[in-house]
Short mmCIF file of C-alpha atoms in Angstrom, two decimals:
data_model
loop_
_atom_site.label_atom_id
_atom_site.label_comp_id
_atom_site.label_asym_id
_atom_site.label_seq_id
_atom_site.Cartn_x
_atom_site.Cartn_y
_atom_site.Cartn_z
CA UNK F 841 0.20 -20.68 7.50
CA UNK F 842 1.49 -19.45 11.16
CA UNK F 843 2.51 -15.80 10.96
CA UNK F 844 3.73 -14.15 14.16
CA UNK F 845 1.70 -11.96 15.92
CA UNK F 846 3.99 -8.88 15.94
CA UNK F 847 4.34 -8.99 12.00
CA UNK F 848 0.57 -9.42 11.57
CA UNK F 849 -0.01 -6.23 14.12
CA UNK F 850 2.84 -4.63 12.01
CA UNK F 851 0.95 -4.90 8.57
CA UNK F 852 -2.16 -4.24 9.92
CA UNK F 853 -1.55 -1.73 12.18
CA UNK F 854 -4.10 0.84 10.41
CA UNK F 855 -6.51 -1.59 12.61
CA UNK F 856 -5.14 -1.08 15.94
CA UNK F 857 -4.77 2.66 15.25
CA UNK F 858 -9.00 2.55 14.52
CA UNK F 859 -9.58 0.24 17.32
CA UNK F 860 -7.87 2.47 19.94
CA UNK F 861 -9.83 5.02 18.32
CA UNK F 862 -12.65 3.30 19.36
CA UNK F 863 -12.22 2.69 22.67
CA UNK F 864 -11.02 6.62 23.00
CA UNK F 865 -14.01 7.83 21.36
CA UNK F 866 -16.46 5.89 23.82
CA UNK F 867 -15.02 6.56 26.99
CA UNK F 868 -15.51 10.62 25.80
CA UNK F 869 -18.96 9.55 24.77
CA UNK F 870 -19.60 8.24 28.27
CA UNK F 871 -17.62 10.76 29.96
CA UNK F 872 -14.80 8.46 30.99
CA UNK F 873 -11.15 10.20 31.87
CA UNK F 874 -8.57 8.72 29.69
CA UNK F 875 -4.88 9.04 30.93
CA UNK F 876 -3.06 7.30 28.38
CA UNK F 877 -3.47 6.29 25.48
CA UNK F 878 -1.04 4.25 22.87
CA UNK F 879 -2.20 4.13 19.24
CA UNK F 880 -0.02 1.40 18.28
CA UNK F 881 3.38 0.15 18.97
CA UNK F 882 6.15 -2.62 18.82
CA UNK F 883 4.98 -4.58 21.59
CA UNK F 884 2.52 -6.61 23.22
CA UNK F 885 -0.57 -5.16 23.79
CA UNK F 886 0.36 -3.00 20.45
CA UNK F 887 -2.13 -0.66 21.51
CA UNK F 888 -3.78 0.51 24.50
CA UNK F 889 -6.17 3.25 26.16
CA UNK F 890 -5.61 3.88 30.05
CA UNK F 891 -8.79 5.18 31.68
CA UNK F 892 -10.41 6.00 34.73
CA UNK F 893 -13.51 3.92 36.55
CA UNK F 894 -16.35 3.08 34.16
CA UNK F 895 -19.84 3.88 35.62
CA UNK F 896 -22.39 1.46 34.81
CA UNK F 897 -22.63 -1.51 32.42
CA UNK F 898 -24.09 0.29 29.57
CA UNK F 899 -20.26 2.37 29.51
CA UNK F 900 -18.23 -0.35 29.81
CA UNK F 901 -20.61 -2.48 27.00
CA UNK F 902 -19.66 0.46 24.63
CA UNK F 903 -16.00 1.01 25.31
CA UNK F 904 -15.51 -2.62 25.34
CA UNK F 905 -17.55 -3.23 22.61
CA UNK F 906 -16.56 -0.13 20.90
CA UNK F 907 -14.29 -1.58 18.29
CA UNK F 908 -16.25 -4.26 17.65
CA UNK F 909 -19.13 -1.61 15.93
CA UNK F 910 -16.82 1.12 14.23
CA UNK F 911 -14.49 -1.30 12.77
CA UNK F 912 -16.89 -3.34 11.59
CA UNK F 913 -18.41 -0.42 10.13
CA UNK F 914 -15.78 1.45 8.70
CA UNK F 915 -14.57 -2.30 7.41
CA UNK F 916 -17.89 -2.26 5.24
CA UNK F 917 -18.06 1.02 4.01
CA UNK F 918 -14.08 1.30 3.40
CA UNK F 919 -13.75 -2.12 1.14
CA UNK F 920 -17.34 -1.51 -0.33
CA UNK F 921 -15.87 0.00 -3.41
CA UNK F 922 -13.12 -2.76 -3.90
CA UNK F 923 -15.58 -5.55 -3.31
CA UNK F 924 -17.17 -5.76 -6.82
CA UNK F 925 -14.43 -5.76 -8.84
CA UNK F 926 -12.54 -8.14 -6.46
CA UNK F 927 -14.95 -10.63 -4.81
CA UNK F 928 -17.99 -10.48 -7.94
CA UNK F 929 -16.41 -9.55 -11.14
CA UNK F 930 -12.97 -10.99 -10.69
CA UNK F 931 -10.84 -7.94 -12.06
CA UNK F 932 -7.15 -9.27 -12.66
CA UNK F 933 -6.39 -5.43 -12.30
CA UNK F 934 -7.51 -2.71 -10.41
CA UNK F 935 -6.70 0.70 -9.82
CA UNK F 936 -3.74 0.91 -7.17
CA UNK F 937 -6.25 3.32 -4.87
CA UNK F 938 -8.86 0.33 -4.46
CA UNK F 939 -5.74 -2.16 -3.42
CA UNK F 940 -4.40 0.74 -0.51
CA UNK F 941 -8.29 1.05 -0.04
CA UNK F 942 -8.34 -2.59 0.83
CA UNK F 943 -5.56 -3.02 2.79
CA UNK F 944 -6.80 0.01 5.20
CA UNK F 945 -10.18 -1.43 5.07
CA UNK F 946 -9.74 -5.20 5.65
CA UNK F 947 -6.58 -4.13 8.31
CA UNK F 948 -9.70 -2.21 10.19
CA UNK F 949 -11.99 -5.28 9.81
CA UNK F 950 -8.96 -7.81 11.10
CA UNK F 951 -9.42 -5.46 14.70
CA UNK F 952 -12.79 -5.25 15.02
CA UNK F 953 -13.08 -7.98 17.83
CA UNK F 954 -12.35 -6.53 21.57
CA UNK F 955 -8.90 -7.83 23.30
CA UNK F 956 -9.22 -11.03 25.70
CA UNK F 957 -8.57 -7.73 28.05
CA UNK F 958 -11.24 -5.65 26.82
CA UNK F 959 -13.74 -8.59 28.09
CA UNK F 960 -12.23 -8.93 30.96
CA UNK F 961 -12.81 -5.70 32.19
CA UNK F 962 -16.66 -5.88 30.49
CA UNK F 963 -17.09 -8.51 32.78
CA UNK F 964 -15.93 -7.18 35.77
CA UNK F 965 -17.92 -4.37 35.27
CA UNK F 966 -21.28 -6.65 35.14
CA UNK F 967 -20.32 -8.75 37.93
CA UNK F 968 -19.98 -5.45 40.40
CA UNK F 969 -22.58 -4.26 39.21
CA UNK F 970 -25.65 -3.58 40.81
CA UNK F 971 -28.23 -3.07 38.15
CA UNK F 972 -28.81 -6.38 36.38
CA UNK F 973 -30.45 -5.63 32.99
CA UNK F 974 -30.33 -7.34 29.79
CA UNK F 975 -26.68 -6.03 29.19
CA UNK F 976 -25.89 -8.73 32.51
CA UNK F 977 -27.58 -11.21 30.21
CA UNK F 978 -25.91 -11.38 27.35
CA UNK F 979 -22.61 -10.06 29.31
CA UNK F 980 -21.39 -13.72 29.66
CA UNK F 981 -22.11 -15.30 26.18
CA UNK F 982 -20.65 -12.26 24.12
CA UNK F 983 -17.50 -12.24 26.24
CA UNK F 984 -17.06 -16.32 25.33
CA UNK F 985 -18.09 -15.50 21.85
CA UNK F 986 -14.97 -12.82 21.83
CA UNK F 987 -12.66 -15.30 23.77
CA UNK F 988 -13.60 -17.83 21.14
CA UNK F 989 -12.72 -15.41 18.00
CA UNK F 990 -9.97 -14.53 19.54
CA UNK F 991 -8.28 -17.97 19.99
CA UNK F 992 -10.00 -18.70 16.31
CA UNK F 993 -7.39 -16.08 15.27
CA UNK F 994 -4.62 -18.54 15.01
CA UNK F 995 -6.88 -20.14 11.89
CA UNK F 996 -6.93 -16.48 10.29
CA UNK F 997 -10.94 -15.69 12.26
CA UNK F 998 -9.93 -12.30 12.19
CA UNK F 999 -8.85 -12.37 8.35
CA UNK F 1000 -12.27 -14.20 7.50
CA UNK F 1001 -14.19 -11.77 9.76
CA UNK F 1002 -12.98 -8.84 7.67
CA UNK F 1003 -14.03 -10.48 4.37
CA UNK F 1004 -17.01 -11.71 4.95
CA UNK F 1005 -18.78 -8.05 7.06
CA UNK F 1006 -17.39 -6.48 3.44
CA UNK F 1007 -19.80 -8.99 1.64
CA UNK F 1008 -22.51 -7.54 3.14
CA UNK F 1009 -23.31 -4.19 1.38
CA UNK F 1010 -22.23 -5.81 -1.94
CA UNK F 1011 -24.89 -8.64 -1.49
CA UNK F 1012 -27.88 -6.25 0.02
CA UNK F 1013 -27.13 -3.89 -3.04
CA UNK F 1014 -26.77 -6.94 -5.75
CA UNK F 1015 -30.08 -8.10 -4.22
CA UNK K 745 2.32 -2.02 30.26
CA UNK K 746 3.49 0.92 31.51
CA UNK K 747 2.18 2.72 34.50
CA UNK K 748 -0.29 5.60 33.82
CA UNK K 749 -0.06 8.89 35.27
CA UNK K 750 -3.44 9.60 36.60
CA UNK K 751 -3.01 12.91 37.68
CA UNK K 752 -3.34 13.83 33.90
CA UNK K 753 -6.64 13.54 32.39
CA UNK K 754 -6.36 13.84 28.06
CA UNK K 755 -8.96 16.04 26.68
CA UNK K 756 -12.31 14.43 25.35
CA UNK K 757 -11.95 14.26 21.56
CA UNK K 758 -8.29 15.52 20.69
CA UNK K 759 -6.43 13.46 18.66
CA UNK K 760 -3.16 13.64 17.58
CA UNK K 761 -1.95 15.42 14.20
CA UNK K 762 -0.98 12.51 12.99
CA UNK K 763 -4.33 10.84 13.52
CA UNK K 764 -6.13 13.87 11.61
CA UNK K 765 -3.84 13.68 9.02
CA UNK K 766 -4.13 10.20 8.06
CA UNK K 767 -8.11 9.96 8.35
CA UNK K 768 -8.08 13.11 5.96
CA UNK K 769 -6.04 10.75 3.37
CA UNK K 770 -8.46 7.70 4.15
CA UNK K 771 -11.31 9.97 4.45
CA UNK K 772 -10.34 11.34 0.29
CA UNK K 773 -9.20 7.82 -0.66
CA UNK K 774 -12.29 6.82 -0.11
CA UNK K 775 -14.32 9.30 -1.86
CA UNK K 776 -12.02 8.91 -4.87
CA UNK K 777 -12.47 5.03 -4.86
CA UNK K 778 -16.75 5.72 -4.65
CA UNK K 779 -16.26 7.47 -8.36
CA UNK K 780 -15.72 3.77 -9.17
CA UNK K 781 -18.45 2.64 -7.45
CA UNK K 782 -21.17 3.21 -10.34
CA UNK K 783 -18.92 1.62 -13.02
CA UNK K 784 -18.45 -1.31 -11.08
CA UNK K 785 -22.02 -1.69 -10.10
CA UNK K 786 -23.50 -1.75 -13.40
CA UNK K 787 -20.74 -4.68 -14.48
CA UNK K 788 -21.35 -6.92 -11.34
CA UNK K 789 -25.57 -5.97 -12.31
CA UNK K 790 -24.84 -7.07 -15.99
CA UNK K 791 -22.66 -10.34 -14.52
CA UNK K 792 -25.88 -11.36 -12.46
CA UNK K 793 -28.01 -10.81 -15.41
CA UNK K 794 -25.92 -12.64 -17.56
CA UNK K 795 -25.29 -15.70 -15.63
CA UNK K 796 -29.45 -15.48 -15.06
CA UNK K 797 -29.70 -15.83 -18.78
CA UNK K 798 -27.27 -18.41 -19.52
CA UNK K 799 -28.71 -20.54 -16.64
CA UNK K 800 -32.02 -20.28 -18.85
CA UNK K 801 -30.14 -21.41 -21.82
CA UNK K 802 -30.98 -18.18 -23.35
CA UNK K 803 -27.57 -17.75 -24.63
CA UNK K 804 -28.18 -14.24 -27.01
CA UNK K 805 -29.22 -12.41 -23.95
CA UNK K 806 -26.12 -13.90 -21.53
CA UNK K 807 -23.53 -12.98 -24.69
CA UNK K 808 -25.39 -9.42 -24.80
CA UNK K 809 -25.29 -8.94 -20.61
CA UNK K 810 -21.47 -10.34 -20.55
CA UNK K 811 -19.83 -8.17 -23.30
CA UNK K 812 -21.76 -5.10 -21.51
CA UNK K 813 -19.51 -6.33 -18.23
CA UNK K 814 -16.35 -6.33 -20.10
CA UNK K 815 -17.48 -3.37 -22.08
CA UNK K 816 -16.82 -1.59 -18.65
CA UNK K 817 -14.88 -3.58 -16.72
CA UNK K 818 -12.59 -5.47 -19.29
CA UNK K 819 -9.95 -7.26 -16.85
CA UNK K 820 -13.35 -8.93 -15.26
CA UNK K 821 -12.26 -12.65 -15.37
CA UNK K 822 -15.93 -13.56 -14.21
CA UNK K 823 -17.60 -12.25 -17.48
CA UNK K 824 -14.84 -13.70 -19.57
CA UNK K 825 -15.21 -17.44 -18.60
CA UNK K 826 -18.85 -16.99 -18.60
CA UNK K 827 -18.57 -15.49 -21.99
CA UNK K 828 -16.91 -18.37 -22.88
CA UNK K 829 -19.39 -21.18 -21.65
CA UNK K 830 -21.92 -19.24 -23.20
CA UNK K 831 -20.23 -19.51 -26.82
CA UNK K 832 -19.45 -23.54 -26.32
CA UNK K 833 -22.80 -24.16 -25.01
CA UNK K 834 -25.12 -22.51 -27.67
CA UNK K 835 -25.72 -24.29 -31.04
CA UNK K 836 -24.25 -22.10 -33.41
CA UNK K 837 -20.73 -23.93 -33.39
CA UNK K 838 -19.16 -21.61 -35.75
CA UNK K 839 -18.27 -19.03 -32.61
CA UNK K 840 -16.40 -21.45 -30.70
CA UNK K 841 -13.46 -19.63 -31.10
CA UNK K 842 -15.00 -16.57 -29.47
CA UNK K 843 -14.95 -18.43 -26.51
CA UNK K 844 -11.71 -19.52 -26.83
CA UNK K 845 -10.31 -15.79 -27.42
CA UNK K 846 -11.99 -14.97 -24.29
CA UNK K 847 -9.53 -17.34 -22.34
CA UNK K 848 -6.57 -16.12 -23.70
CA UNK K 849 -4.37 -15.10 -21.19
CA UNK K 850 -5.74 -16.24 -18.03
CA UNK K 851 -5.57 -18.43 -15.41
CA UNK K 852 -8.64 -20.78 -14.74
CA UNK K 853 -8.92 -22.32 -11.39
CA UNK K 854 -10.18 -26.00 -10.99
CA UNK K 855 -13.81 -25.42 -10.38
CA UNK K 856 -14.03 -23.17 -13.52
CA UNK K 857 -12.66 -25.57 -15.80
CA UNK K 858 -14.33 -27.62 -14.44
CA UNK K 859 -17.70 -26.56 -16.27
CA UNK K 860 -15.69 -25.10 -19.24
CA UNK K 861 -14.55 -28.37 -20.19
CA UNK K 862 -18.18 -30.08 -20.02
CA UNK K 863 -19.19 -27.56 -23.14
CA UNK K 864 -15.55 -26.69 -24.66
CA UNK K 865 -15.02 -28.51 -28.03
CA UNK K 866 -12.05 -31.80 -27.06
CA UNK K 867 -9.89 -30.25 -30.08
CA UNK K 868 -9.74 -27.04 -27.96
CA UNK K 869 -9.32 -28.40 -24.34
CA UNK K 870 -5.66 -29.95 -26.14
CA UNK K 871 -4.80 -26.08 -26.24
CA UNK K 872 -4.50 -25.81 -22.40
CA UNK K 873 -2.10 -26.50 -19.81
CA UNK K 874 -1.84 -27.47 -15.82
CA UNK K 875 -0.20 -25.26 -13.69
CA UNK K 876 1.12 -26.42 -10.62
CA UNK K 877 0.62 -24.10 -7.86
#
């Protein structure tokens, strides 16, 4: 089913608030001035961070990357309560916490792959770079791998993402 | 996008009120939803145990795992089909309709009846409609 863009960002926004977050939270890790930052909004990008020059691959990696590991992570640990009852047991009825609990948590998941943008600048980064490490390495593939998920988000990529990263725990713990 | 003022730097780590306030609720949410955690555990255990059993044919043990699962989680539609495959498939034919009161009231998707219907009694399969989606 083809759902606009704006009305998917609208549902989910709890995801573009996190992966803002994310971005925010590495450039302070890596000492990076932000000047603007937009949590979410009605537009196109619906978020956005605004920050200075990124020093050295390893920086832009993690502020690029940065959504990609907290809202994975938060994804898992979020929907790890919900996933029992929904995914293994089946529950026709839950308690109405667990169904907020799961929209925050698989809204979180659905933004866990960095913008088109977010790789762009990545990549930039490694090609002026100086220092070619293993970061220059896999700099390439992971940016295709992210323009790939990102076009796969047409056939709900994102949606499936989410789910399956909140299988995880479930499974290791079942194990 | 619009254009940034770069004379103004935001301070490391300060996040709007707004932002605080609604991790807070996410950040309790949470916690409240891990109380349910245990409960839900020890079903989807149970459910693995059962379905261990019944795969063994050992149908006493998969009955005794299953109700445990509904026991604590008793909208699990998992435990209740399996429940119900369990009573059709063991010998004793006089608990057939223990299986069948475990499908009252739900809805059982394609692949589930799938394998009900190999071990449900013909006379009972009569009982049940298709609904179109």
């Amino acid at each position: 089913m083809l759902i606009p863009g704006w009305l998917i960002s609208v549902a989910t926004f709890p995801g573009i608030i996190v992966h803002e977050i994310a971005h925010r939270f590495f450039c302070d890790i890596a000492k990076v001035p932000v000047y603007s930052i937009c949590y979410f909004r009605f537009g196109n990008p619906a978020g956005y961070v605004t920050h200075g020059e990124v020093k050295g691959i390893k920086n832009a990696f993690l502020i690029s990357i940065g959504p990609l590991i907290i809202n994975s992570l938060l994804c898992m640990i979020l929907t790890l309560p919900l996933t029992f009852p929904m995914f293994i047991l089946n529950a026709e009825s839950m308690n109405p916490a667990l169904g907020i609990l799961a929209w925050i948590g698989f809204s979180i998941g659905m933004h866990a792959f960095p913008s088109n943008q977010d790789m762009k600048n990545f990549v930039h980064e490694v090609r002026t770079t100086k220092k070619k490490g293993i970061l220059y390495l896999i700099a390439l593939p992971s940016a295709l791998l992210v323009k790939t998920a990102n076009i796969l988000r047409i056939v709900w990529f994102d949606l499936f993402y989410a789910i399956g990263i909140s299988a995880i725990l479930p499974a290791i713990l079942l194990k | 996008m619009e254009e940034p003022t770069r004379h103004h730097t935001l301070k490391p780590h300060k996040y709007p009120i707004l932002i605080k306030i609604t991790g807070a609720f996410i950040v309790a949410l949470f916690f409240y939803s891990l109380c349910f955690v245990p409960q839900y555990f020890s079903a989807s255990k149970n459910l693995k145990t059962g379905e261990k059993y019944l795969d063994q044919n050992d149908y006493s043990q998969a009955i005794t795992s299953l109700e445990k699962v509904l026991g604590t989680v008793p909208s699990a539609k998992k435990a209740k089909i399996l429940l119900a495959i369990t009573y059709f498939s063991n010998d004793d034919q006089t608990d057939d309709e223990n299986g069948l009161y475990y499908l009252q009231d739900i809805t059982i998707d394609d692949s589930d009846w799938q394998k009900i219907s190999k071990v449900m009694p013909s006379e009972y399969q009569e009982l049940f409609e298709t609904i179109k989606k």
